[in-house]
């Protein structure tokens, strides 16, 4: 790693060295961290599906889009702050970097209580709109969501810490604390369900305790190891100009995630209409799908950080080299993963349930999406490069087109004309439409003028 230059703490200077090596090395801890984070939900699903039953499995899976929707706007602002952190770090402007971190933390602490209350109040109405079956599944889903919303600060705090560290080029530190939290989650999951028999409530309680631990461990580490950042909760500095920059970058990202969440809920409503068995198969396969695509997600986060640091340093040629490296790494990974998972899809579904209908439903899902991963990867990488440069509108619009103009209408049409097992081909349709705009925008090159560092400097 002689060409990978480290700075303070575990941060990496991505303005020097081989783009392939930098992106790959930065992605490995992200990938392991993403796997561990998904392992929260995977363990929840496996424990609930096998100990509590298929209805509980359906309940745990169906609540996630609602939780994600309500927290996505603020998380989008956090993503915007991550872009600013990476650009200020690349420009070596540590004073504005510190102000960005304290500003985003203060906004989180102000927003978390009303956001949690809102989530608790609208959980049941939204689940009813999603056509969650009232056969016990609805009540369990409401219970799960309420507990998760009560402990939402742990999840949001961890993700803000991870975003700050990623902007600094440090993808390893959060992994350590997440690994500890994952072990806590597994132990408590089994204790609260197989031991105390608390059901879905116990699974949710285990999750928020583990997330709280991962947030607090990360916060303690940042305070101790990064002297360029000091978060003093009694006197949190709030910079309005930087907050406006975070809003400018974060609101489109948050809206993109909200639109995606609402779209997933519309898809979930379609799936729910076919009953708890089909619904459980969808939720189980969705967990496998999330795991399978994690390497590309990790590459895309690495490309965003890489782009941000090099934009901040004014090295535009390196941005193009990094985007190309991310695309090639992602394409190779998608081919390998699809080839490995396709023939063992049925075996993988048996981890969640022994019910033949649930397994069949999950296999339909996986066999419909795995061959087309490269399409999704292309959209992810080009959008990641645009985000790192500060261009957030194009990824937002492309996401809306891919989901609302293409995938959702295609899903309902395929279900109507061909049957429920064909609805998952709508994913590939959406990915094609979602790829076009980021690709064209990247090729046109207007992202070169979106640097936050320049804009901040010009404003004095």
CSV table of C-alpha atoms in Angstrom, one decimal:
chain,number,residue,atom,x,y,z
A,1,UNK,CA,0.0,0.0,0.0
A,2,UNK,CA,2.9,2.3,-0.7
A,3,UNK,CA,0.8,4.4,-3.1
A,4,UNK,CA,-2.1,4.8,-0.6
A,5,UNK,CA,-1.3,7.7,1.6
A,6,UNK,CA,-2.8,7.7,5.1
A,7,UNK,CA,-3.5,10.8,7.1
A,8,UNK,CA,-4.9,11.3,10.7
A,9,UNK,CA,-6.7,8.4,12.3
A,10,UNK,CA,-7.5,5.8,9.7
A,11,UNK,CA,-8.2,8.2,6.9
A,12,UNK,CA,-6.9,7.8,3.4
A,13,UNK,CA,-5.8,10.5,1.0
A,14,UNK,CA,-7.5,9.5,-2.3
A,15,UNK,CA,-5.9,12.3,-4.3
A,16,UNK,CA,-2.8,10.1,-4.9
A,17,UNK,CA,-2.2,6.6,-6.1
A,18,UNK,CA,-3.9,4.0,-8.3
A,19,UNK,CA,-7.7,4.6,-8.5
A,20,UNK,CA,-8.3,0.8,-8.7
A,21,UNK,CA,-6.3,0.2,-5.6
A,22,UNK,CA,-7.8,3.1,-3.7
A,23,UNK,CA,-11.4,2.3,-4.5
A,24,UNK,CA,-11.0,-1.5,-3.9
A,25,UNK,CA,-9.2,-1.0,-0.6
A,26,UNK,CA,-11.7,1.6,0.6
A,27,UNK,CA,-14.6,-0.7,-0.5
A,28,UNK,CA,-13.6,-3.8,1.5
A,29,UNK,CA,-14.4,-2.4,4.9
A,30,UNK,CA,-17.6,-0.8,3.5
A,31,UNK,CA,-18.6,-4.2,2.1
A,32,UNK,CA,-18.0,-6.0,5.3
A,33,UNK,CA,-19.8,-3.2,7.2
A,34,UNK,CA,-22.8,-3.3,4.8
A,35,UNK,CA,-22.9,-7.1,5.2
A,36,UNK,CA,-23.0,-6.7,9.0
A,37,UNK,CA,-25.6,-4.0,8.8
A,38,UNK,CA,-27.8,-6.1,6.6
A,39,UNK,CA,-27.0,-9.0,9.0
A,40,UNK,CA,-29.2,-7.1,11.6
A,41,UNK,CA,-32.2,-7.5,9.3
A,42,UNK,CA,-31.2,-11.0,8.1
A,43,UNK,CA,-30.9,-12.3,11.6
A,44,UNK,CA,-34.2,-10.7,12.5
A,45,UNK,CA,-35.8,-12.4,9.5
A,46,UNK,CA,-34.2,-15.8,10.1
A,47,UNK,CA,-35.0,-15.9,13.8
A,48,UNK,CA,-38.5,-14.6,13.3
A,49,UNK,CA,-39.3,-16.8,10.3
A,50,UNK,CA,-38.2,-20.0,12.0
A,51,UNK,CA,-39.1,-19.3,15.7
A,52,UNK,CA,-42.2,-17.1,15.5
A,53,UNK,CA,-43.6,-18.0,12.0
A,54,UNK,CA,-44.2,-16.7,8.4
A,55,UNK,CA,-46.6,-14.0,9.5
A,56,UNK,CA,-43.9,-12.5,11.7
A,57,UNK,CA,-41.4,-12.7,8.9
A,58,UNK,CA,-43.8,-10.8,6.7
A,59,UNK,CA,-44.3,-8.2,9.4
A,60,UNK,CA,-40.6,-7.5,10.0
A,61,UNK,CA,-40.0,-7.1,6.2
A,62,UNK,CA,-42.9,-4.9,5.4
A,63,UNK,CA,-42.1,-2.3,8.0
A,64,UNK,CA,-38.7,-1.3,6.6
A,65,UNK,CA,-39.8,0.9,3.7
A,66,UNK,CA,-41.9,3.0,6.0
A,67,UNK,CA,-39.0,3.4,8.5
A,68,UNK,CA,-36.6,4.2,5.7
A,69,UNK,CA,-39.0,6.8,4.1
A,70,UNK,CA,-39.4,8.8,7.3
A,71,UNK,CA,-35.7,8.9,8.1
A,72,UNK,CA,-34.5,9.3,4.5
A,73,UNK,CA,-34.9,13.1,4.2
A,74,UNK,CA,-32.6,13.7,7.2
A,75,UNK,CA,-30.3,11.0,6.1
A,76,UNK,CA,-30.1,12.7,2.7
A,77,UNK,CA,-28.9,15.9,4.5
A,78,UNK,CA,-26.3,13.7,6.2
A,79,UNK,CA,-25.2,12.4,2.8
A,80,UNK,CA,-24.9,16.0,1.6
A,81,UNK,CA,-22.6,16.7,4.6
A,82,UNK,CA,-20.5,13.7,3.6
A,83,UNK,CA,-19.9,15.2,0.2
A,84,UNK,CA,-18.9,18.5,1.8
A,85,UNK,CA,-16.6,16.7,4.3
A,86,UNK,CA,-14.8,14.8,1.5
A,87,UNK,CA,-14.3,18.0,-0.5
A,88,UNK,CA,-13.1,20.1,2.4
A,89,UNK,CA,-10.8,17.2,3.4
A,90,UNK,CA,-9.4,17.1,-0.2
A,91,UNK,CA,-8.8,20.8,-0.1
A,92,UNK,CA,-7.3,20.6,3.4
A,93,UNK,CA,-9.8,23.1,4.7
A,94,UNK,CA,-10.1,21.6,8.2
A,95,UNK,CA,-11.9,24.6,9.9
A,96,UNK,CA,-14.9,24.3,7.5
A,97,UNK,CA,-14.7,20.5,7.8
A,98,UNK,CA,-15.1,20.8,11.6
A,99,UNK,CA,-18.0,23.2,11.3
A,100,UNK,CA,-19.8,20.9,8.9
A,101,UNK,CA,-19.6,18.0,11.4
A,102,UNK,CA,-20.9,20.0,14.3
A,103,UNK,CA,-23.7,21.6,12.2
A,104,UNK,CA,-25.0,18.3,11.0
A,105,UNK,CA,-24.9,16.8,14.5
A,106,UNK,CA,-26.9,19.7,15.9
A,107,UNK,CA,-29.5,19.4,13.2
A,108,UNK,CA,-29.9,15.7,13.9
A,109,UNK,CA,-30.4,16.2,17.7
A,110,UNK,CA,-33.1,18.8,17.0
A,111,UNK,CA,-34.9,16.7,14.4
A,112,UNK,CA,-34.8,13.2,16.0
A,113,UNK,CA,-37.6,13.6,18.6
A,114,UNK,CA,-40.3,15.0,16.2
A,115,UNK,CA,-39.3,12.5,13.6
A,116,UNK,CA,-39.6,9.5,16.0
A,117,UNK,CA,-43.0,10.8,17.2
A,118,UNK,CA,-44.2,11.2,13.6
A,119,UNK,CA,-43.1,7.7,12.8
A,120,UNK,CA,-45.0,6.2,15.7
A,121,UNK,CA,-48.2,8.0,14.9
A,122,UNK,CA,-48.4,7.1,11.2
A,123,UNK,CA,-47.1,3.5,11.4
A,124,UNK,CA,-50.5,1.8,11.4
A,125,UNK,CA,-52.2,4.1,8.8
A,126,UNK,CA,-49.4,3.6,6.3
A,127,UNK,CA,-49.3,-0.2,6.8
A,128,UNK,CA,-53.1,-0.3,6.2
A,129,UNK,CA,-52.5,1.7,3.0
A,130,UNK,CA,-49.9,-0.9,2.0
A,131,UNK,CA,-52.6,-3.6,2.3
A,132,UNK,CA,-50.8,-5.5,5.0
A,133,UNK,CA,-53.0,-8.4,5.8
A,134,UNK,CA,-55.0,-8.1,9.1
A,135,UNK,CA,-54.5,-11.7,10.1
A,136,UNK,CA,-52.0,-10.9,12.8
A,137,UNK,CA,-49.4,-9.6,10.4
A,138,UNK,CA,-50.5,-6.0,10.7
A,139,UNK,CA,-50.4,-5.8,14.5
A,140,UNK,CA,-46.9,-7.4,14.6
A,141,UNK,CA,-45.7,-5.0,11.9
A,142,UNK,CA,-47.0,-2.0,13.9
A,143,UNK,CA,-45.3,-3.3,17.0
A,144,UNK,CA,-42.0,-3.7,15.2
A,145,UNK,CA,-42.1,-0.2,13.7
A,146,UNK,CA,-43.0,1.6,16.9
A,147,UNK,CA,-40.0,0.1,18.8
A,148,UNK,CA,-37.7,0.9,15.9
A,149,UNK,CA,-38.9,4.5,15.8
A,150,UNK,CA,-38.4,4.9,19.5
A,151,UNK,CA,-34.7,4.0,19.1
A,152,UNK,CA,-34.2,5.7,15.8
A,153,UNK,CA,-31.4,7.9,17.1
A,154,UNK,CA,-29.0,5.0,17.3
A,155,UNK,CA,-29.4,4.1,13.6
A,156,UNK,CA,-29.2,7.8,12.4
A,157,UNK,CA,-26.3,8.5,14.7
A,158,UNK,CA,-24.3,5.5,13.4
A,159,UNK,CA,-24.9,6.5,9.8
A,160,UNK,CA,-23.9,10.1,10.4
A,161,UNK,CA,-20.7,8.9,12.1
A,162,UNK,CA,-20.0,6.5,9.2
A,163,UNK,CA,-20.7,9.3,6.6
A,164,UNK,CA,-18.2,11.6,8.4
A,165,UNK,CA,-15.5,9.0,8.5
A,166,UNK,CA,-16.1,8.0,4.9
A,167,UNK,CA,-15.8,11.6,3.8
A,168,UNK,CA,-12.4,11.6,5.6
A,169,UNK,CA,-11.4,8.5,3.7
A,170,UNK,CA,-11.8,6.2,6.7
A,171,UNK,CA,-14.0,3.2,5.9
A,172,UNK,CA,-12.5,0.9,8.5
A,173,UNK,CA,-13.3,2.4,11.9
A,174,UNK,CA,-17.1,2.1,11.7
A,175,UNK,CA,-16.7,-1.6,10.7
A,176,UNK,CA,-15.2,-2.4,14.1
A,177,UNK,CA,-18.0,-1.0,16.1
A,178,UNK,CA,-20.6,-2.4,13.8
A,179,UNK,CA,-19.1,-5.9,14.2
A,180,UNK,CA,-19.5,-5.5,18.0
A,181,UNK,CA,-23.0,-4.3,17.6
A,182,UNK,CA,-23.9,-7.2,15.3
A,183,UNK,CA,-22.8,-9.7,17.9
A,184,UNK,CA,-24.9,-7.9,20.5
A,185,UNK,CA,-27.9,-8.0,18.1
A,186,UNK,CA,-27.5,-11.7,17.4
A,187,UNK,CA,-27.2,-12.6,21.1
A,188,UNK,CA,-30.2,-10.4,22.1
A,189,UNK,CA,-32.3,-11.7,19.1
A,190,UNK,CA,-32.0,-15.2,20.3
A,191,UNK,CA,-32.4,-14.3,24.0
A,192,UNK,CA,-35.5,-12.2,23.4
A,193,UNK,CA,-37.3,-14.7,21.0
A,194,UNK,CA,-36.1,-18.3,21.7
A,195,UNK,CA,-35.4,-17.5,25.4
A,196,UNK,CA,-37.9,-15.0,26.8
A,197,UNK,CA,-40.4,-15.5,23.9
A,198,UNK,CA,-40.9,-11.7,23.3
A,199,UNK,CA,-41.7,-12.3,19.6
A,200,UNK,CA,-41.4,-9.4,17.1
A,201,UNK,CA,-41.1,-6.9,20.0
A,202,UNK,CA,-38.0,-8.7,21.2
A,203,UNK,CA,-36.4,-8.6,17.7
A,204,UNK,CA,-37.0,-4.9,17.4
A,205,UNK,CA,-35.7,-4.2,20.9
A,206,UNK,CA,-32.5,-6.2,20.1
A,207,UNK,CA,-32.0,-4.1,17.0
A,208,UNK,CA,-32.2,-0.7,18.6
A,209,UNK,CA,-30.0,-1.7,21.5
A,210,UNK,CA,-27.3,-2.9,19.1
A,211,UNK,CA,-27.6,0.2,16.9
A,212,UNK,CA,-27.3,2.5,19.9
A,213,UNK,CA,-24.1,0.8,20.9
A,214,UNK,CA,-22.6,1.2,17.4
A,215,UNK,CA,-23.5,4.9,17.4
A,216,UNK,CA,-22.0,5.6,20.8
A,217,UNK,CA,-18.8,3.6,20.2
A,218,UNK,CA,-18.3,5.5,16.9
A,219,UNK,CA,-18.9,8.9,18.5
A,220,UNK,CA,-16.4,8.2,21.3
A,221,UNK,CA,-13.7,7.1,18.7
A,222,UNK,CA,-14.2,10.3,16.6
A,223,UNK,CA,-13.8,12.4,19.6
A,224,UNK,CA,-10.6,10.7,20.7
A,225,UNK,CA,-8.8,10.0,17.4
A,226,UNK,CA,-9.6,12.9,15.1
A,227,UNK,CA,-8.1,16.1,16.4
A,228,UNK,CA,-9.4,18.0,13.4
A,229,UNK,CA,-13.0,17.3,14.7
A,230,UNK,CA,-14.2,18.0,18.2
A,231,UNK,CA,-17.9,17.6,18.9
A,232,UNK,CA,-18.8,19.5,22.1
A,233,UNK,CA,-22.4,18.8,22.8
A,234,UNK,CA,-22.8,21.6,25.3
A,235,UNK,CA,-21.6,24.1,22.7
A,236,UNK,CA,-22.4,22.7,19.3
A,237,UNK,CA,-21.5,25.2,16.6
A,238,UNK,CA,-24.1,25.7,13.9
A,239,UNK,CA,-23.0,27.3,10.6
A,240,UNK,CA,-25.9,28.5,8.6
A,241,UNK,CA,-24.0,28.8,5.3
A,242,UNK,CA,-22.7,25.3,5.6
A,243,UNK,CA,-26.1,24.0,6.6
A,244,UNK,CA,-27.6,25.6,3.5
A,245,UNK,CA,-24.9,23.8,1.5
A,246,UNK,CA,-25.8,20.5,3.2
A,247,UNK,CA,-29.5,21.2,2.4
A,248,UNK,CA,-28.7,22.0,-1.2
A,249,UNK,CA,-26.9,18.7,-1.6
A,250,UNK,CA,-28.9,16.7,0.9
A,251,UNK,CA,-32.5,17.5,0.0
A,252,UNK,CA,-32.3,16.0,-3.5
A,253,UNK,CA,-30.6,13.0,-2.0
A,254,UNK,CA,-33.2,12.7,0.7
A,255,UNK,CA,-36.1,13.2,-1.8
A,256,UNK,CA,-34.5,10.5,-3.9
A,257,UNK,CA,-34.5,8.1,-1.0
A,258,UNK,CA,-38.1,9.1,0.0
A,259,UNK,CA,-39.3,8.6,-3.6
A,260,UNK,CA,-37.6,5.2,-3.6
A,261,UNK,CA,-39.2,4.3,-0.3
A,262,UNK,CA,-42.7,5.3,-1.4
A,263,UNK,CA,-42.1,3.3,-4.6
A,264,UNK,CA,-41.1,0.3,-2.6
A,265,UNK,CA,-44.2,0.6,-0.5
A,266,UNK,CA,-46.3,0.7,-3.7
A,267,UNK,CA,-44.5,-2.4,-4.9
A,268,UNK,CA,-45.0,-4.0,-1.5
A,269,UNK,CA,-48.7,-3.3,-1.7
A,270,UNK,CA,-48.8,-5.1,-5.0
A,271,UNK,CA,-46.9,-8.1,-3.4
A,272,UNK,CA,-49.1,-8.0,-0.3
A,273,UNK,CA,-52.2,-8.4,-2.4
A,274,UNK,CA,-51.1,-12.0,-3.1
A,275,UNK,CA,-51.1,-13.1,0.5
A,276,UNK,CA,-48.7,-13.7,3.4
A,277,UNK,CA,-46.9,-16.6,1.7
A,278,UNK,CA,-46.0,-14.6,-1.5
A,279,UNK,CA,-45.2,-11.7,0.8
A,280,UNK,CA,-42.8,-13.7,2.9
A,281,UNK,CA,-41.0,-15.0,-0.1
A,282,UNK,CA,-40.6,-11.5,-1.4
A,283,UNK,CA,-39.2,-10.3,1.9
A,284,UNK,CA,-36.8,-13.2,2.2
A,285,UNK,CA,-35.5,-12.9,-1.4
A,286,UNK,CA,-35.2,-9.1,-0.9
A,287,UNK,CA,-32.7,-9.7,2.0
A,288,UNK,CA,-30.6,-12.0,-0.3
A,289,UNK,CA,-30.8,-9.4,-3.1
A,290,UNK,CA,-29.6,-6.7,-0.7
A,291,UNK,CA,-26.6,-8.9,0.2
A,292,UNK,CA,-25.8,-9.7,-3.4
A,293,UNK,CA,-25.7,-6.1,-4.5
A,294,UNK,CA,-23.6,-4.9,-1.5
A,295,UNK,CA,-20.2,-5.0,-3.3
A,296,UNK,CA,-21.5,-2.6,-6.0
A,297,UNK,CA,-23.0,-0.3,-3.3
A,298,UNK,CA,-19.6,-0.3,-1.6
A,299,UNK,CA,-17.9,0.6,-4.8
A,300,UNK,CA,-20.3,3.4,-5.4
A,301,UNK,CA,-19.7,4.9,-2.0
A,302,UNK,CA,-16.0,4.7,-2.6
A,303,UNK,CA,-16.4,6.5,-5.9
A,304,UNK,CA,-18.4,9.3,-4.2
A,305,UNK,CA,-15.7,9.8,-1.6
A,306,UNK,CA,-12.9,9.5,-4.2
A,307,UNK,CA,-14.6,12.0,-6.4
A,308,UNK,CA,-15.2,14.4,-3.6
A,309,UNK,CA,-11.6,14.4,-2.4
A,310,UNK,CA,-10.3,14.9,-5.9
A,311,UNK,CA,-12.8,17.6,-6.8
A,312,UNK,CA,-11.8,19.4,-3.6
A,313,UNK,CA,-8.1,19.1,-4.7
A,314,UNK,CA,-9.0,20.2,-8.2
A,315,UNK,CA,-7.8,17.0,-9.8
A,316,UNK,CA,-10.6,16.4,-12.5
A,317,UNK,CA,-8.6,13.9,-14.6
A,318,UNK,CA,-8.4,11.6,-11.6
A,319,UNK,CA,-12.2,11.7,-11.2
A,320,UNK,CA,-12.6,10.2,-14.7
A,321,UNK,CA,-10.0,7.5,-13.9
A,322,UNK,CA,-11.8,6.7,-10.7
A,323,UNK,CA,-15.2,6.4,-12.3
A,324,UNK,CA,-13.9,4.1,-14.9
A,325,UNK,CA,-12.2,1.9,-12.3
A,326,UNK,CA,-15.4,1.8,-10.2
A,327,UNK,CA,-17.4,0.8,-13.3
A,328,UNK,CA,-15.0,-2.0,-14.3
A,329,UNK,CA,-14.8,-3.4,-10.7
A,330,UNK,CA,-18.6,-3.3,-10.4
A,331,UNK,CA,-19.3,-5.1,-13.7
A,332,UNK,CA,-16.9,-7.9,-13.0
A,333,UNK,CA,-18.4,-8.4,-9.5
A,334,UNK,CA,-22.0,-8.5,-10.9
A,335,UNK,CA,-21.2,-11.2,-13.4
A,336,UNK,CA,-19.5,-13.3,-10.7
A,337,UNK,CA,-22.2,-12.9,-8.1
A,338,UNK,CA,-25.1,-13.5,-10.5
A,339,UNK,CA,-23.4,-16.7,-11.8
A,340,UNK,CA,-22.8,-18.0,-8.2
A,341,UNK,CA,-26.2,-17.2,-6.7
A,342,UNK,CA,-28.6,-18.1,-9.6
A,343,UNK,CA,-28.3,-21.9,-9.3
A,344,UNK,CA,-28.5,-22.0,-5.5
A,345,UNK,CA,-31.4,-19.6,-5.1
A,346,UNK,CA,-33.8,-22.3,-3.7
A,347,UNK,CA,-31.2,-23.4,-1.1
A,348,UNK,CA,-30.7,-19.8,0.0
A,349,UNK,CA,-34.5,-19.3,0.5
A,350,UNK,CA,-34.6,-22.3,2.8
A,351,UNK,CA,-32.7,-20.2,5.4
A,352,UNK,CA,-35.9,-18.2,5.9
A,353,UNK,CA,-38.6,-20.8,5.6
A,354,UNK,CA,-39.3,-24.4,4.8
A,355,UNK,CA,-42.6,-23.5,3.3
A,356,UNK,CA,-42.6,-24.5,-0.4
A,357,UNK,CA,-44.7,-21.5,-1.4
A,358,UNK,CA,-42.4,-19.1,0.3
A,359,UNK,CA,-39.3,-20.7,-1.3
A,360,UNK,CA,-40.9,-20.7,-4.8
A,361,UNK,CA,-41.9,-17.0,-4.5
A,362,UNK,CA,-38.4,-16.0,-3.5
A,363,UNK,CA,-36.8,-18.0,-6.3
A,364,UNK,CA,-39.0,-16.2,-8.8
A,365,UNK,CA,-37.7,-12.9,-7.5
A,366,UNK,CA,-34.0,-13.9,-7.5
A,367,UNK,CA,-34.1,-15.5,-11.0
A,368,UNK,CA,-35.7,-12.3,-12.4
A,369,UNK,CA,-33.1,-9.8,-11.1
A,370,UNK,CA,-29.7,-11.5,-10.8
A,371,UNK,CA,-29.0,-11.6,-14.6
A,372,UNK,CA,-29.5,-7.8,-14.9
A,373,UNK,CA,-27.3,-6.5,-12.0
A,374,UNK,CA,-24.9,-4.9,-14.4
A,375,UNK,CA,-27.6,-2.4,-15.5
A,376,UNK,CA,-28.2,-1.3,-11.9
A,377,UNK,CA,-24.4,-1.1,-11.3
A,378,UNK,CA,-23.9,1.3,-14.2
A,379,UNK,CA,-26.5,3.7,-12.9
A,380,UNK,CA,-25.1,3.5,-9.3
A,381,UNK,CA,-21.5,4.3,-10.3
A,382,UNK,CA,-22.3,7.2,-12.6
A,383,UNK,CA,-24.7,8.6,-10.0
A,384,UNK,CA,-22.0,8.2,-7.3
A,385,UNK,CA,-19.5,10.2,-9.3
A,386,UNK,CA,-22.0,13.0,-9.9
A,387,UNK,CA,-22.9,13.1,-6.2
A,388,UNK,CA,-19.2,13.3,-5.2
A,389,UNK,CA,-18.9,16.3,-7.4
A,390,UNK,CA,-21.9,17.9,-5.8
A,391,UNK,CA,-24.5,17.2,-8.6
A,392,UNK,CA,-27.5,15.8,-6.8
A,393,UNK,CA,-30.4,16.7,-9.1
A,394,UNK,CA,-29.6,14.3,-11.9
A,395,UNK,CA,-29.5,11.2,-9.6
A,396,UNK,CA,-32.8,12.3,-8.1
A,397,UNK,CA,-34.5,12.7,-11.5
A,398,UNK,CA,-33.1,9.5,-12.8
A,399,UNK,CA,-34.3,7.6,-9.7
A,400,UNK,CA,-37.8,9.0,-10.2
A,401,UNK,CA,-37.8,8.0,-13.8
A,402,UNK,CA,-36.4,4.5,-13.2
A,403,UNK,CA,-38.9,3.8,-10.4
A,404,UNK,CA,-42.1,5.7,-11.0
A,405,UNK,CA,-42.1,6.0,-14.8
A,406,UNK,CA,-40.7,2.5,-15.5
A,407,UNK,CA,-40.5,-0.1,-12.7
A,408,UNK,CA,-43.8,0.4,-10.9
A,409,UNK,CA,-46.0,0.6,-14.0
A,410,UNK,CA,-44.2,-2.3,-15.5
A,411,UNK,CA,-44.8,-4.4,-12.3
A,412,UNK,CA,-48.5,-3.8,-12.4
A,413,UNK,CA,-48.7,-4.5,-16.1
A,414,UNK,CA,-46.7,-7.7,-15.9
A,415,UNK,CA,-48.8,-8.9,-13.0
A,416,UNK,CA,-52.0,-8.2,-14.8
A,417,UNK,CA,-51.1,-9.7,-18.2
A,418,UNK,CA,-48.7,-12.5,-17.2
A,419,UNK,CA,-49.2,-13.3,-13.5
A,420,UNK,CA,-47.6,-12.6,-10.2
A,421,UNK,CA,-44.3,-14.4,-10.8
A,422,UNK,CA,-43.4,-12.1,-13.6
A,423,UNK,CA,-43.6,-8.8,-11.7
A,424,UNK,CA,-39.9,-8.9,-10.8
A,425,UNK,CA,-38.8,-8.4,-14.4
A,426,UNK,CA,-40.0,-4.8,-13.8
A,427,UNK,CA,-36.7,-4.2,-11.9
A,428,UNK,CA,-34.6,-4.6,-15.1
A,429,UNK,CA,-37.0,-2.3,-16.9
A,430,UNK,CA,-36.5,0.4,-14.2
A,431,UNK,CA,-32.7,-0.1,-14.2
A,432,UNK,CA,-32.4,0.6,-17.9
A,433,UNK,CA,-34.4,3.9,-17.6
A,434,UNK,CA,-32.5,4.8,-14.4
A,435,UNK,CA,-29.1,4.4,-16.1
A,436,UNK,CA,-29.5,6.7,-19.1
A,437,UNK,CA,-29.7,10.2,-17.5
A,438,UNK,CA,-26.7,9.8,-15.1
A,439,UNK,CA,-24.6,8.4,-18.0
A,440,UNK,CA,-25.5,11.3,-20.3
A,441,UNK,CA,-25.0,13.9,-17.5
A,442,UNK,CA,-21.6,12.4,-16.7
A,443,UNK,CA,-20.5,12.5,-20.3
A,444,UNK,CA,-21.6,16.1,-20.8
A,445,UNK,CA,-19.3,17.2,-17.9
A,446,UNK,CA,-21.3,19.9,-16.2
A,447,UNK,CA,-20.5,18.3,-12.9
A,448,UNK,CA,-17.1,19.9,-13.0
A,449,UNK,CA,-18.6,23.2,-12.0
A,450,UNK,CA,-20.5,21.9,-8.9
A,451,UNK,CA,-17.6,22.0,-6.4
A,452,UNK,CA,-18.8,22.9,-2.9
A,453,UNK,CA,-15.3,24.2,-2.0
A,454,UNK,CA,-15.2,26.7,-4.8
A,455,UNK,CA,-18.8,27.8,-4.1
A,456,UNK,CA,-18.1,28.3,-0.4
A,457,UNK,CA,-14.9,30.1,-1.1
A,458,UNK,CA,-16.6,32.5,-3.5
A,459,UNK,CA,-19.2,33.3,-0.9
A,460,UNK,CA,-16.4,34.5,1.4
